[in-house]
Coordinates of C-alpha atoms in Angstrom, one line a residue:
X911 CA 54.1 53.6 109.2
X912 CA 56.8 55.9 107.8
X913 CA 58.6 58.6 109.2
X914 CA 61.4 60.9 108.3
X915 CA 62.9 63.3 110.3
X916 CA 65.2 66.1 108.4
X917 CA 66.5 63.6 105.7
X918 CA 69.8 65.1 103.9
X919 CA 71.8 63.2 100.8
X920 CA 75.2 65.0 99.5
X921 CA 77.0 64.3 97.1
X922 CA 80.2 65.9 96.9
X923 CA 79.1 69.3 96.6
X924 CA 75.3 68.5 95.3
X925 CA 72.8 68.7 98.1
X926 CA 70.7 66.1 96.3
X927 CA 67.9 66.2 99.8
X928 CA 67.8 68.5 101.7
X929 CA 65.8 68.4 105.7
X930 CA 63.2 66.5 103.9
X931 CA 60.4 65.2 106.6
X932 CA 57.1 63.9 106.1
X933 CA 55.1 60.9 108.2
X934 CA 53.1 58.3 106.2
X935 CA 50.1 57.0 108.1
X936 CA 48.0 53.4 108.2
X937 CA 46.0 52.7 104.6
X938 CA 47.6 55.6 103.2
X939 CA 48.3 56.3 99.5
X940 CA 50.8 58.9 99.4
X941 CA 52.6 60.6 96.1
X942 CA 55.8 62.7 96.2
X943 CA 55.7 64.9 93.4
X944 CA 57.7 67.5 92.0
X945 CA 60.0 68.5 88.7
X946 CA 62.9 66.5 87.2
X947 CA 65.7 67.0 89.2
X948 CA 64.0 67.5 92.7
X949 CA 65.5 64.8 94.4
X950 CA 62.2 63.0 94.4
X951 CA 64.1 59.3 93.5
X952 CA 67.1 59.8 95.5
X953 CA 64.5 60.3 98.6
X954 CA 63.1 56.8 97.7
X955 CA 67.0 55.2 98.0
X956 CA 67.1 56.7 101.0
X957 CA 63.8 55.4 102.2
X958 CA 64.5 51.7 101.1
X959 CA 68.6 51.8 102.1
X960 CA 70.1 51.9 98.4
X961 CA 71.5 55.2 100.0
X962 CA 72.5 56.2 104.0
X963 CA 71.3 59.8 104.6
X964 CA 74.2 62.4 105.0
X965 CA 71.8 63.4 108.2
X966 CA 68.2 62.7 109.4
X967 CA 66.6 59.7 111.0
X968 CA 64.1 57.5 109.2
X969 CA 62.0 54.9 111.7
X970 CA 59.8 52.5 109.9
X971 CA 56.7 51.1 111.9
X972 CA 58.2 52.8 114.8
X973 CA 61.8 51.1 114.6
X974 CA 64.6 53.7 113.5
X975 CA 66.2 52.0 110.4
X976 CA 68.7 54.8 109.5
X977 CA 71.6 52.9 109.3
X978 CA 69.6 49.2 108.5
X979 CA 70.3 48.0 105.1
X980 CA 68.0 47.1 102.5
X981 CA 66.9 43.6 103.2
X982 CA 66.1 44.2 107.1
X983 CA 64.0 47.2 105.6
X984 CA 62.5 44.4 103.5
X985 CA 62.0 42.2 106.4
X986 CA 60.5 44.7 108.4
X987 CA 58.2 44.8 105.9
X988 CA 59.1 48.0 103.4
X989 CA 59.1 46.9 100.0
X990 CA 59.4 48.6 96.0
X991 CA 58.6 48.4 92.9
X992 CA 60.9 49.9 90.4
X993 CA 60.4 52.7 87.4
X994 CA 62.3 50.2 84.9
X995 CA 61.5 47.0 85.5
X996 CA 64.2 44.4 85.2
X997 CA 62.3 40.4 85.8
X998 CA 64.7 37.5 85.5
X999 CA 63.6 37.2 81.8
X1000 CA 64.1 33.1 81.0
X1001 CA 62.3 32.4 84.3
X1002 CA 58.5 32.2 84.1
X1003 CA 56.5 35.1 85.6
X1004 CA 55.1 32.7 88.4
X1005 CA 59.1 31.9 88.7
X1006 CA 60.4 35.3 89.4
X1007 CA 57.0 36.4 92.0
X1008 CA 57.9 32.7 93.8
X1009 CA 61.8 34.2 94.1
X1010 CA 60.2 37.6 96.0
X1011 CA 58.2 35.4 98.6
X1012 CA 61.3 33.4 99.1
X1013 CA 63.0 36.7 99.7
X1014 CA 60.6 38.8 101.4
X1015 CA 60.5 36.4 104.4
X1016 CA 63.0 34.6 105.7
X1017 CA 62.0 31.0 106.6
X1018 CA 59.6 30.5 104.1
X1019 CA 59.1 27.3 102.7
X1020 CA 59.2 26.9 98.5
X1021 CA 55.8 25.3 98.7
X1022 CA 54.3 28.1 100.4
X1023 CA 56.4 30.6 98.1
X1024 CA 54.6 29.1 95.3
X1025 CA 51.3 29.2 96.7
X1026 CA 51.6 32.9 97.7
X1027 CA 53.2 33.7 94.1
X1028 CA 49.9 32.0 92.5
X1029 CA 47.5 34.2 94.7
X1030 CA 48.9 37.4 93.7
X1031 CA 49.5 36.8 90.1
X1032 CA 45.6 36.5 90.4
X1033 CA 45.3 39.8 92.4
X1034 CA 47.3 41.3 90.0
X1035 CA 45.6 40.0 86.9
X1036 CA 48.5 37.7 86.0
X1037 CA 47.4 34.0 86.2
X1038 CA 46.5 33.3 82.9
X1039 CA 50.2 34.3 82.3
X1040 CA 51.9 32.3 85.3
X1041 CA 53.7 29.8 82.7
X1042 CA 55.1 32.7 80.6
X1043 CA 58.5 33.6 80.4
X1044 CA 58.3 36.9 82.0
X1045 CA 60.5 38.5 78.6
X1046 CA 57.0 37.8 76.8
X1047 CA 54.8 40.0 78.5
X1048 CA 53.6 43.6 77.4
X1049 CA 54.6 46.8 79.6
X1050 CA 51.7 46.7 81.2
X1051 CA 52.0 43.3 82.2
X1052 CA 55.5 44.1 83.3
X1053 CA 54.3 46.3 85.5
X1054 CA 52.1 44.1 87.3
X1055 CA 54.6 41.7 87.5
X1056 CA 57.0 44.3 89.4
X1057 CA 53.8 45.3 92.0
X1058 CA 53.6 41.5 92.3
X1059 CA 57.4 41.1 92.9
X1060 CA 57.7 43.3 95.8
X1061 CA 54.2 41.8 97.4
X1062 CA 55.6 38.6 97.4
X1063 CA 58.0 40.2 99.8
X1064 CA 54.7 40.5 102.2
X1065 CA 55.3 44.5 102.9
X1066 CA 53.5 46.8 105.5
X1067 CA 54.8 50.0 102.9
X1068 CA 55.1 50.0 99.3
X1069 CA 57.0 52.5 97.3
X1070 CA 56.3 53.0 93.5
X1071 CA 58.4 54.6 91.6
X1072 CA 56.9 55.9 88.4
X1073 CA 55.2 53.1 87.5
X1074 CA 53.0 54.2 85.4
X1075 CA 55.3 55.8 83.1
X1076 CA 55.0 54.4 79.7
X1077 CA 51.8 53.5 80.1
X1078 CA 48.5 54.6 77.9
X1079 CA 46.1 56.4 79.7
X1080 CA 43.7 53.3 79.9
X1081 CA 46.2 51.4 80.9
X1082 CA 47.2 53.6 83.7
X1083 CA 44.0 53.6 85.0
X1084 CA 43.9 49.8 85.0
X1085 CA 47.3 50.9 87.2
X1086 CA 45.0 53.2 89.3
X1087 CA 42.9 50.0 90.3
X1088 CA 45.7 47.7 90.8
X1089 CA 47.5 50.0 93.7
X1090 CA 44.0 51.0 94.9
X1091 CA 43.8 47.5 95.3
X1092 CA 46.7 46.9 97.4
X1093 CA 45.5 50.1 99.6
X1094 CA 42.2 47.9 100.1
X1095 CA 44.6 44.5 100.8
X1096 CA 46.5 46.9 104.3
X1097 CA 49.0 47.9 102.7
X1098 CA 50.0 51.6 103.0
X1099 CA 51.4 53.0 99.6
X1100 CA 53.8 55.9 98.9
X1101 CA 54.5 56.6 95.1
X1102 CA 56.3 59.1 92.9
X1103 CA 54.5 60.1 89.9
X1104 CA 55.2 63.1 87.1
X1105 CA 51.1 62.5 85.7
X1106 CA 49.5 64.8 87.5
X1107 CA 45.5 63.2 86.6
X1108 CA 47.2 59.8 88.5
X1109 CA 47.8 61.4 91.3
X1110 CA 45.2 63.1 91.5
X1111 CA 42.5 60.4 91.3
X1112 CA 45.2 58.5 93.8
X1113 CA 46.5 60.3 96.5
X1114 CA 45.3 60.7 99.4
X1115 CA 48.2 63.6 100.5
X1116 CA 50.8 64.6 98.5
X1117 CA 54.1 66.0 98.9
X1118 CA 55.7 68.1 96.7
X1119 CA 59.5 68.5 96.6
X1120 CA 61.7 71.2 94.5
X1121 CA 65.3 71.4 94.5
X1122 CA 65.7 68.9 97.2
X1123 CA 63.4 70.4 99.8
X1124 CA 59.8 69.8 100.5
X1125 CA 57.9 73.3 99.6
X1126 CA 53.9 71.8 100.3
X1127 CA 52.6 69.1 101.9
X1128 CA 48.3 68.6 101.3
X1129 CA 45.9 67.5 99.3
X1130 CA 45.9 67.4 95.8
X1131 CA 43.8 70.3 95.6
X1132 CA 46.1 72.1 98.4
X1133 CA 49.1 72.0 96.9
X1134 CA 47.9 72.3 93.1
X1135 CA 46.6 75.6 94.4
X1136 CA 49.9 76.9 96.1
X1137 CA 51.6 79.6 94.3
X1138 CA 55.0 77.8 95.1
X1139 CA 54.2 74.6 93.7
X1140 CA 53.0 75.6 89.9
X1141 CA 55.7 77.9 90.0
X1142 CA 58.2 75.1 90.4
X1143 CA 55.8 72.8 87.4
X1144 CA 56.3 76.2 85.3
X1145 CA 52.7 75.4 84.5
X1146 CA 49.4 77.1 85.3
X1147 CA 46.5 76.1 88.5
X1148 CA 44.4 75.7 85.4
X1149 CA 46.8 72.9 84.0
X1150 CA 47.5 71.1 87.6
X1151 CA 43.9 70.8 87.8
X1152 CA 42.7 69.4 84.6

């Protein structure tokens, strides 16, 4: 679904990503983990075309889309969901999923925009809210509303960026469901997450970046239990895993 081949981003003199590769597969849930400053969200711009590699080649669903920018990624069907959600806030939350659909593919009709918004406000346990103006809903709410944003755009990928930050812990778990859910629906899913219980009760593979470079790729059990990895956490195996 996904591939990156030796991925670099500079800036000026920071080496923000460094020879990062990795290949996502069909129905896959994938995290990219690692500490504050690893480079893990500048990898995502480079994924969806916010930012052009320095070097590497990216393909997406075996087309390379290195130099593409970010709506023929979206077309292609790659699509995000942002750590700080930004909604058009006066429009209504059926409003701003309907302005996704009409994005996501071109051609679409309006009718059929507002039919597709409708089904995954239900999916995503928004209907009861469709006629709310999205500035009144909750964070969690917000956050549904961002996974059902970048559905509308009818993607083959999703990427997540730390969207369960903020969150409670029962309401992150509702979060767990919901992107479960979209695995179930065919849609492959690669997130970024700093709550290590998330990802592991998520992930199918996870891969784990420090200072710009992947240092493990694995399981969550793998890479919790490399030497390398809770070294760069400055935690303990014992915390990883609990």
């Amino acid at each position: 679904m996904l591939r990156a081949d030796g991925l670099s981003k500079r800036f000026g003199g920071l080496l923000a990503v460094q020879n990062v590769s990795f290949t996502q597969f069909a129905g896959e849930i994938l995290a990219v983990i690692g500490p504050n400053g690893a480079g893990k969200t500048t990898l995502l711009n480079l994924l969806s075309g916010v930012y052009q590699p320095t070097s590497g080649r990216l393909h997406l669903l075996g087309q390379d889309v290195t130099s593409s920018p970010i709506e023929h990624r979206c077309h292609l069907g790659l699509g995000r969901a942002f750590q700080i959600v930004r909604p058009f806030p006066e429009m209504t939350v059926h409003e701003n999923v309907t302005v996704g659909a009409l994005f996501g593919t071109p051609g679409t009709t309006l009718p059929a925009a507002r039919e597709l918004a409708y089904d995954l406000l239900d999916r995503t346990g928004l209907a009861a809210h469709a006629d709310k103006a999205a500035h009144e809903l909750t964070l969690l709410q917000d956050k549904r509303l961002e996974v059902a944003r970048a559905l509308a755009t009818r993607p083959q990928v999703l990427l997540l960026d730390e969207v369960m930050a903020g969150l409670r812990p029962a309401e992150a778990q509702e979060a767990v469901a919901l992107v479960r859910s979209v695995r179930d629906s065919g849609v492959s899913v690669l997130f970024i997450e700093h709550i290590m219980p998330v990802v592991r009760d998520l992930a199918d593979r996870v891969v784990v970046m420090d200072q710009g470079q992947v240092i493990a790729e694995g399981t969550y059990r793998e890479v919790t239990s490399n030497p390398q990895v809770v070294s760069a956490y400055l935690g303990t195996e014992a915390e990883l895993h609990a």
